[in-house]
Short mmCIF file of C-alpha atoms and ligand atoms in Angstrom, two decimals:
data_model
loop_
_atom_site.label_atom_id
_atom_site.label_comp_id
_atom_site.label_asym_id
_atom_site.label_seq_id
_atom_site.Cartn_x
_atom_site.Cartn_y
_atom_site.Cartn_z
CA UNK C 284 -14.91 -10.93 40.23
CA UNK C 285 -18.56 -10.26 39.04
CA UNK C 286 -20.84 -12.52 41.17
CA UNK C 287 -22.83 -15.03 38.22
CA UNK C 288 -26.27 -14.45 38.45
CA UNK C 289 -28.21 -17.35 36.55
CA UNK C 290 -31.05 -17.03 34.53
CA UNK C 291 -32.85 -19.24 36.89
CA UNK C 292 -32.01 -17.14 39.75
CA UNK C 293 -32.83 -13.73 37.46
CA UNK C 294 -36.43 -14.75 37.01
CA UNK C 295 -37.15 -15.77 40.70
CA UNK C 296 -35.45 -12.67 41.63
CA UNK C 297 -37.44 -10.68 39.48
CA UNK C 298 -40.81 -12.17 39.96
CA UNK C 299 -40.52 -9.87 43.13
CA UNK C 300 -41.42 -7.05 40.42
CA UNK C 301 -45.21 -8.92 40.20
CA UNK C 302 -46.73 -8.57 43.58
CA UNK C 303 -49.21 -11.18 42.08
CA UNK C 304 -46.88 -13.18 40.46
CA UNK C 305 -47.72 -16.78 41.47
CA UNK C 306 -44.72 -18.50 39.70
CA UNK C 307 -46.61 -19.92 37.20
CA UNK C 308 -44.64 -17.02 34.46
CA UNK C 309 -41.96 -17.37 36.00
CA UNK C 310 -42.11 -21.39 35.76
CA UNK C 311 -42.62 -21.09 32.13
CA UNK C 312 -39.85 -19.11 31.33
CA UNK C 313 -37.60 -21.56 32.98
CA UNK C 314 -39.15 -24.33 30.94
CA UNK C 315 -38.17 -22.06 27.47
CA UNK C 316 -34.70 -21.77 29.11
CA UNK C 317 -34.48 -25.39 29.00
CA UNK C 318 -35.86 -25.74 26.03
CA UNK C 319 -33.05 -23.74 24.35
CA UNK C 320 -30.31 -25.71 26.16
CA UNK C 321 -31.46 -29.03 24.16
CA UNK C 322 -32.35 -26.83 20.78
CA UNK C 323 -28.47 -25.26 21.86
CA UNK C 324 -26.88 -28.61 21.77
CA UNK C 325 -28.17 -30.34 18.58
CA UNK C 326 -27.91 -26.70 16.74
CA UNK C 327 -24.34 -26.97 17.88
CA UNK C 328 -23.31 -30.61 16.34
CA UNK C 329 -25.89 -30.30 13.65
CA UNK C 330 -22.93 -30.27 11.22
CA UNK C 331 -21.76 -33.91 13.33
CA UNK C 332 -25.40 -35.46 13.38
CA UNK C 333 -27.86 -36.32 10.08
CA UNK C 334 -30.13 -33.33 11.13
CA UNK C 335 -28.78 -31.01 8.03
CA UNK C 336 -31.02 -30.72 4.96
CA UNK C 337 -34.42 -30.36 3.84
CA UNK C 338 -37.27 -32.74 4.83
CA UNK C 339 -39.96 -33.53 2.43
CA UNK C 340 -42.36 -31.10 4.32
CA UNK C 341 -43.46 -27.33 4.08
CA UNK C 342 -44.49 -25.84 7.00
CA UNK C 343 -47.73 -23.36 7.40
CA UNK C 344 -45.87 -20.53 5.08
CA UNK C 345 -45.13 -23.02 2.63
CA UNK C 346 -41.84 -23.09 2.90
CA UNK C 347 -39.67 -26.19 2.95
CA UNK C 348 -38.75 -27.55 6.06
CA UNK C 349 -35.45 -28.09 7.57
CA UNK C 350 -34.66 -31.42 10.19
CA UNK C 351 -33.23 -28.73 12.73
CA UNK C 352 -36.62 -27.29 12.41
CA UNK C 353 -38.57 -30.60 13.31
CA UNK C 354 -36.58 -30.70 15.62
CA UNK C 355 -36.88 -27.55 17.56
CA UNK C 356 -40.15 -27.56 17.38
CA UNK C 357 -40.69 -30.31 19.43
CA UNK C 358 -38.26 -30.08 21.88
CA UNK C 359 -39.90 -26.96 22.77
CA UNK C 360 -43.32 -28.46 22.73
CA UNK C 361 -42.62 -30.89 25.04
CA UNK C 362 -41.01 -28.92 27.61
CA UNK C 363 -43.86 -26.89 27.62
CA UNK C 364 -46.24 -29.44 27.53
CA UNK C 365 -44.26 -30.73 31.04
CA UNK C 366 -44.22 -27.03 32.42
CA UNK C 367 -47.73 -27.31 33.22
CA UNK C 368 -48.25 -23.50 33.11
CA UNK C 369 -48.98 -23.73 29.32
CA UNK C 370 -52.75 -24.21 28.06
CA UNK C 371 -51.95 -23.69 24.29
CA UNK C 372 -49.27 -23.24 21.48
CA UNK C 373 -48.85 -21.59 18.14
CA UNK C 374 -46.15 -22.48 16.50
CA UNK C 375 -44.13 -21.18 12.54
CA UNK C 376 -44.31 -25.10 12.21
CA UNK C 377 -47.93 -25.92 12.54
CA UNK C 378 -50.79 -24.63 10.66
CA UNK C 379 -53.36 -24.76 13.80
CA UNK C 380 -52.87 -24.06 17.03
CA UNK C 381 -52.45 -26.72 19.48
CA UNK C 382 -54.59 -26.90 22.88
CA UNK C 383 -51.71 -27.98 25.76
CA UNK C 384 -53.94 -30.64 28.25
CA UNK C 385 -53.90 -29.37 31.54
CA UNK C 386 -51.69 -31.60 34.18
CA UNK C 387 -53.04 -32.52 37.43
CA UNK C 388 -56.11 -30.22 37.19
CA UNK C 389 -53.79 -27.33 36.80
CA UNK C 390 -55.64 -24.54 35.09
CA UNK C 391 -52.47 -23.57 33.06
CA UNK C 392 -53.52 -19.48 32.11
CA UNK C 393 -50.71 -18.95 29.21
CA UNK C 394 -50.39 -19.70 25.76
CA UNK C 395 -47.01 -19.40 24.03
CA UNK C 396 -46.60 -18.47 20.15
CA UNK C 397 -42.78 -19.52 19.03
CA UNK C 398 -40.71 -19.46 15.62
CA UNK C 399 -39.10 -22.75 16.93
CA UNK C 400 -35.81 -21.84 14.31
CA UNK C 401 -35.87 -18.64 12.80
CA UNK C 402 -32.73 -17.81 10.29
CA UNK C 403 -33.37 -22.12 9.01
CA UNK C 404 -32.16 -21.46 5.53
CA UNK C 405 -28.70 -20.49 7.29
CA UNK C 406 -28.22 -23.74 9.08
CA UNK C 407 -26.18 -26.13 6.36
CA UNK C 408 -23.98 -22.62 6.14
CA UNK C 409 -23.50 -22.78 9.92
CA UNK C 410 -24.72 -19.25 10.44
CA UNK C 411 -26.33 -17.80 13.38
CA UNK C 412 -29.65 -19.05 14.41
CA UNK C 413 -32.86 -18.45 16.85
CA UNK C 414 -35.75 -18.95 18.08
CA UNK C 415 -38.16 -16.21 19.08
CA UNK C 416 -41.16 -16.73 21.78
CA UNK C 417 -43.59 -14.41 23.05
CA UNK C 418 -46.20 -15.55 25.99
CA UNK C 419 -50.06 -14.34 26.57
CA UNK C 420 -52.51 -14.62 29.31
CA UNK C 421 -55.11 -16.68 28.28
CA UNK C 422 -57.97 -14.49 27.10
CA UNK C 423 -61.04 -17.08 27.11
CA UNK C 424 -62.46 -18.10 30.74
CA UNK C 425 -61.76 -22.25 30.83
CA UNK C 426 -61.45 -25.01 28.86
CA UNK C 427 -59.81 -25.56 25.77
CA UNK C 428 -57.54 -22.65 24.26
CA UNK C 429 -59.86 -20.83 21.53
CA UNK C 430 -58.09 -18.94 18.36
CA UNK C 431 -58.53 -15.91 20.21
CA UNK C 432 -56.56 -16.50 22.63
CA UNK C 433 -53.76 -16.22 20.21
CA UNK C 434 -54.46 -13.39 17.67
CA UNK C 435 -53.62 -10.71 20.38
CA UNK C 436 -52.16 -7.57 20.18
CA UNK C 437 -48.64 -7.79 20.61
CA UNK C 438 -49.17 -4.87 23.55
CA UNK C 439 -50.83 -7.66 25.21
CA UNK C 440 -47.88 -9.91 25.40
CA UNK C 441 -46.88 -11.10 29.11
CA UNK C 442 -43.47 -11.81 28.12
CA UNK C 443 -41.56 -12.25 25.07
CA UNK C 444 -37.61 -13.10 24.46
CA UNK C 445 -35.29 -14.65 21.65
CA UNK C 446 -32.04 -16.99 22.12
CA UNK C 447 -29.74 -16.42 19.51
CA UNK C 448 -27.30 -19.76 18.77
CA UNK C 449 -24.46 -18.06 17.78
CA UNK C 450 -20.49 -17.05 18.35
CA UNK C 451 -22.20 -18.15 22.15
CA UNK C 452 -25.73 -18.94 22.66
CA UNK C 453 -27.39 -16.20 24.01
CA UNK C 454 -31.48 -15.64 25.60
CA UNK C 455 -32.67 -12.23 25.62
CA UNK C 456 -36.18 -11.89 26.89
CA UNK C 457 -38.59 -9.11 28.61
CA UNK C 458 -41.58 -9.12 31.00
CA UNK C 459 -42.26 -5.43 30.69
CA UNK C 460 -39.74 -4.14 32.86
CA UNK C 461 -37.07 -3.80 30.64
CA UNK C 462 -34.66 -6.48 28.41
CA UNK C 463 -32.30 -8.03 30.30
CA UNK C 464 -29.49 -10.77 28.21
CA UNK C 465 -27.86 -13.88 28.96
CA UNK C 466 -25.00 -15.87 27.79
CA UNK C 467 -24.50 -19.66 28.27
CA UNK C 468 -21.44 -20.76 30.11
CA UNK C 469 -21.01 -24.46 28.72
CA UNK C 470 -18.83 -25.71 31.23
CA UNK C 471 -21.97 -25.24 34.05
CA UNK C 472 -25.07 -25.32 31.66
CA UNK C 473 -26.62 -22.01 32.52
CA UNK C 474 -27.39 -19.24 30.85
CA UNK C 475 -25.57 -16.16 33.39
CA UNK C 476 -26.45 -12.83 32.96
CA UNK C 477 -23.95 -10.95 30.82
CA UNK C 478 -26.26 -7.77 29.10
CA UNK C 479 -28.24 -6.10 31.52
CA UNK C 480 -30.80 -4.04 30.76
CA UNK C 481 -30.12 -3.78 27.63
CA UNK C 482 -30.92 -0.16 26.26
CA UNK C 483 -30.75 0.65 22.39
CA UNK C 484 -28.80 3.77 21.41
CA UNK C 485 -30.82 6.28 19.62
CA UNK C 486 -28.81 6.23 16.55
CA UNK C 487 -26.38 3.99 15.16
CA UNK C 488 -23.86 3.01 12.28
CA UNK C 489 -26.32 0.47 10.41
CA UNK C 490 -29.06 -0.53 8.11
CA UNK C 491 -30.29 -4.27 7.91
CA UNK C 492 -31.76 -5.30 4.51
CA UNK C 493 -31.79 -7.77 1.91
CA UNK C 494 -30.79 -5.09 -0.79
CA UNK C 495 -31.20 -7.83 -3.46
CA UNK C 496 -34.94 -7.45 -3.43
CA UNK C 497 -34.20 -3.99 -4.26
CA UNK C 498 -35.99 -4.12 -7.83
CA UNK C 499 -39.11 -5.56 -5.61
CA UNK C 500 -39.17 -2.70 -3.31
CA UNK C 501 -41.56 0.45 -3.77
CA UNK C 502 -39.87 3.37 -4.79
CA UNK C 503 -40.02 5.80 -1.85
CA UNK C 504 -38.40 2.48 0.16
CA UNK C 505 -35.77 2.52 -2.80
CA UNK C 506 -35.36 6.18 -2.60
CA UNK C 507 -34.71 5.35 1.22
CA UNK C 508 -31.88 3.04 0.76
CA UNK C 509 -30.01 5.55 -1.31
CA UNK C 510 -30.59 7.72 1.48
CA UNK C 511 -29.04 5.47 3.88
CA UNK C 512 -26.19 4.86 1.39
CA UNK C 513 -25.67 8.85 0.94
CA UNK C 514 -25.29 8.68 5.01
CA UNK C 515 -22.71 6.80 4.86
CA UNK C 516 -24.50 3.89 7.34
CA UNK C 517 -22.97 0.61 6.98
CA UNK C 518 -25.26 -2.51 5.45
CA UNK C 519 -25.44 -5.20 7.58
CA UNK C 520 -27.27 -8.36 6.73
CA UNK C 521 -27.47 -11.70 7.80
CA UNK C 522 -30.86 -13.34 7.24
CA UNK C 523 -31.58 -14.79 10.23
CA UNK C 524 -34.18 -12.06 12.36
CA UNK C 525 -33.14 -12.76 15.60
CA UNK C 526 -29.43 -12.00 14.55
CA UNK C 527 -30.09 -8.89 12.72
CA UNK C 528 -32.53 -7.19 15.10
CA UNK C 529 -30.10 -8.97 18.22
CA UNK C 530 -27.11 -6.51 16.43
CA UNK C 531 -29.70 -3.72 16.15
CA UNK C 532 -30.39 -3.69 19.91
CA UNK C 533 -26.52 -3.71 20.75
CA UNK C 534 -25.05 -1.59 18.33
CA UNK C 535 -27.95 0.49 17.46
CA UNK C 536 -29.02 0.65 13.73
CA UNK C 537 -32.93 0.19 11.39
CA UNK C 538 -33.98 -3.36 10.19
CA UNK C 539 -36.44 -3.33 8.08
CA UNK C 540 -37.82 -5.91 6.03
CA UNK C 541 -40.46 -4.10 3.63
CA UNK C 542 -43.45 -5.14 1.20
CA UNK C 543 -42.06 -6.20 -1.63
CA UNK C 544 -43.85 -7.47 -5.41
CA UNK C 545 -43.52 -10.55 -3.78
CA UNK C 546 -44.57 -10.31 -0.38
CA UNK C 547 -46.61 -6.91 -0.94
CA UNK C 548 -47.98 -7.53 2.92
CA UNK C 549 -44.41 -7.91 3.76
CA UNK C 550 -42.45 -11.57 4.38
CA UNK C 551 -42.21 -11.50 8.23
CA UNK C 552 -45.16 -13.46 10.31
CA UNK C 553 -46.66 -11.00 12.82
CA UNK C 554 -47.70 -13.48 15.11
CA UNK C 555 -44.12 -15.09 16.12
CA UNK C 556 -41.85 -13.09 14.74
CA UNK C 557 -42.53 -9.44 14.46
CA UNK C 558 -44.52 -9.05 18.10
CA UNK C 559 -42.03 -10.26 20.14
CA UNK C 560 -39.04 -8.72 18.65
CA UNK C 561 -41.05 -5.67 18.24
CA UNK C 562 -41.95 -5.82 22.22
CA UNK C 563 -38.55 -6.38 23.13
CA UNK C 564 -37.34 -3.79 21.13
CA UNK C 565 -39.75 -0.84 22.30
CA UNK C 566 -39.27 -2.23 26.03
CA UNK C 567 -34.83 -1.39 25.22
CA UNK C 568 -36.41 2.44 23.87
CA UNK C 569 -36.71 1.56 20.36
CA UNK C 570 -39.09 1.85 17.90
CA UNK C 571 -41.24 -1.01 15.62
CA UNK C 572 -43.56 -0.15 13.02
CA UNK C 573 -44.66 -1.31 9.78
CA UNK C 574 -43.96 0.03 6.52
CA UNK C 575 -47.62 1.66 6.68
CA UNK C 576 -46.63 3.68 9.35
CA UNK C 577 -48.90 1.43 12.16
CA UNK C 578 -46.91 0.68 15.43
CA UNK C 579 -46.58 -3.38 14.90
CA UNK C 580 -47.86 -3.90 18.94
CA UNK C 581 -51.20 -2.46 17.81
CA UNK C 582 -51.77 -4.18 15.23
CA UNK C 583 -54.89 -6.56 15.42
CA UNK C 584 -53.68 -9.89 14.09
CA UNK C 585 -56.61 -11.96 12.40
CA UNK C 586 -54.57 -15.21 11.54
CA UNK C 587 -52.06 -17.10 13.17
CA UNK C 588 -49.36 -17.04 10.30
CA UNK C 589 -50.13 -13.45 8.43
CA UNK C 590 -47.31 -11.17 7.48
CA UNK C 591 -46.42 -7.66 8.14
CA UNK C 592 -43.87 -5.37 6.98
CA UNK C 593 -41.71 -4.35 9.52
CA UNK C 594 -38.80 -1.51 10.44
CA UNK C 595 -37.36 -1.62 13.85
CA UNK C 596 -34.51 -0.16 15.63
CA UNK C 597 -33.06 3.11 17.11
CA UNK C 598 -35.90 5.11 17.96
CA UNK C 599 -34.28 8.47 16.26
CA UNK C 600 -33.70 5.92 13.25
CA UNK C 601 -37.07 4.61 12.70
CA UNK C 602 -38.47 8.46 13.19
CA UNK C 603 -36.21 9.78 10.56
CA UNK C 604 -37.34 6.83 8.21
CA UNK C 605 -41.04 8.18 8.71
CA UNK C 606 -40.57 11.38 8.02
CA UNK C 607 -38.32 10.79 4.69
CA UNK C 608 -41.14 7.83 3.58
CA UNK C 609 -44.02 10.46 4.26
CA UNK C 610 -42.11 12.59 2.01
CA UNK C 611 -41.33 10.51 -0.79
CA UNK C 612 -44.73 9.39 -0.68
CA UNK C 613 -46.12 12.96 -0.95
CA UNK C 614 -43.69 13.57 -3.81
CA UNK C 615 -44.79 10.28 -5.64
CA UNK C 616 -48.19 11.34 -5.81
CA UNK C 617 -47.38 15.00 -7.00
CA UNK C 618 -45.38 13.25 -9.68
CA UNK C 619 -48.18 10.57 -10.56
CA UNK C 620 -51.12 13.29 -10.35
P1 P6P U 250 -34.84 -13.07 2.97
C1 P6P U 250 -35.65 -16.32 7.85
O1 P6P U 250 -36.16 -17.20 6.85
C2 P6P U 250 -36.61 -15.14 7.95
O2 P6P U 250 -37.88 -15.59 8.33
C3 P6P U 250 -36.07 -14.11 8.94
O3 P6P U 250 -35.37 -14.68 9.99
C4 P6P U 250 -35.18 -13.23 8.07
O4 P6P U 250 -35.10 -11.90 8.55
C5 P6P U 250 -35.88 -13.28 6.70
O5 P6P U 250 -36.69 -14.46 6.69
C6 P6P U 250 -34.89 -13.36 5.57
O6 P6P U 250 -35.62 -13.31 4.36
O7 P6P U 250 -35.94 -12.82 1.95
O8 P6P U 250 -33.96 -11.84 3.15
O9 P6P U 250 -34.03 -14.32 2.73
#
């Protein structure tokens, strides 16, 4: 019988890894942990309790805003408001920032950027779910959190992680030394490892993309798809990120969510949802870029809620996707001269 090994006890066990590590990381990420137990538990019975359908809000992306959302998003503030080791948050939800008070003098030296529920349009259909969190070191000195300290690189990020309410509720997260998974075991209330170091094949049987924006797509990106189809790779498609890219890792596979005549910067926020799937992705050997060929971690974000396009997934994948882009590209313009 495999001995359980906690999340909890994970993350104490790894802060061994930091020789500097004064808990205060590790602290935090047992705060999100908790955070996605209550978010786990409403997302659950949301079908049970009046917390389906729209509220009379958009959030920051002007989209409307689901009760599940609301919710989320402040469970999740308020555990990290208690955790102490937070000085700031940046949230899908809210259109600023918001500086985290310190407690008890603590000088709190991490700011946390969050989708609180990404996948929301799937809730009254009661598919998967998930929130998506990546965690900075402060970059100004003291004080109250400044906008810079959230429009970092993503190859800045501490930490970063998803959960993933689904068939079980699941938190993946990284702190650089690889992606380790989790599962929750109801009947105790912890989340116990069950997908260590989690390593993405270098190929795999899938694409992930909303083919019915085809028409919107560019046509070396539509050219791609056919290519994919003439491959014989399987579409797989869910519309939540943190499900499709969660599949990715596992099974190995591209997602890719492009610039479209809609979204010609892409639909995906950089900020809190591309970064930290993107880190977590690279840290299990994969690849993230954007549809302009820039790896997403170096990209130099200037707002809190700006967009990218995005492809991510097996590292031989994603290369192969270059290459045949650069191509069609090249061809495009021979064709257009
Ligand atoms: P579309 C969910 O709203 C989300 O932000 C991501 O989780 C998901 O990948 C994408 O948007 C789905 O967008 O245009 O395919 O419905």
């Amino acid at each position: 019988m495999n001995q359980i090994v906690t999340l909890d006890e994970f993350i104490i066990q790894r802060q061994k890894d930091f020789p500097f590590a004064t808990g205060e990381l590790t602290g935090l990420l047992r705060d999100i942990g908790l955070a996605a137990k209550i978010v786990n538990r409403e997302v659950n019975k949301a079908g049970l309790v009046n917390i389906f359908g729209l509220t009379h809000k958009d959030n920051a992306s002007g989209e409307r805003v689901q009760k599940l959302d609301i919710y989320a998003n402040e469970r999740l503030i308020g555990c990290l408001k208690n955790s102490g080791e937070c000085c700031g948050i940046a949230s899908e939800e809210n259109k600023t920032f918001l500086p985290i008070p310190s407690l008890e003098s603590k000088s709190a030296k991490y700011v946390v950027i969050f989708d609180p529920l990404d996948g929301s349009s799937n809730i009254d259909v009661n598919v998967s779910l998930g929130t998506i969190f990546g965690i900075y070191r402060r970059v100004s000195e003291s004080g109250q959190v400044v906008l810079d300290d959230f429009l970092q690189k993503g190859n800045q990020l501490v930490a970063a992680g998803y959960v993933l309410y689904g068939t079980s509720t699941m938190l993946v997260y990284s702190t650089g030394k690889g992606v380790n998974g989790f599962t929750l075991d109801p009947s105790i209330g912890e989340f116990c490892l069950s997908h260590r170091n989690i390593t993405i094949p270098k190929t795999g049987p899938y694409y992930s993309i909303n083919q019915g924006h085809f028409n919107k797509f560019d046509k070396p990106m539509q050219k791609y798809i056919h290519h994919c189809a003439d491959q014989g790779l399987g579409l797989r498609y869910v519309g939540t990120m943190v499900t499709d890219v969660h599949r990715t890792l596992v099974k190995g596979g591209i997602f890719i969510y492009p610039n479209t005549s809609s979204h010609p910067d892409g639909k995906l926020r950089l900020l809190y949802e591309c970064n930290p799937m993107s880190f977590l992705v690279e840290q299990a050997g994969g690849q993230a870029i954007s549809c302009k060929m820039e790896r997403i971690l170096d990209m130099k974000p200037t707002e809190l809620h700006q967009r990218t396009s995005v492809a991510m997934g097996s590292p031989m994948m994603v290369d192969e996707m270059k290459t045949f882009l650069k191509k069609a590209k090249a061809m495009d313009k021979i064709r257009t001269a």
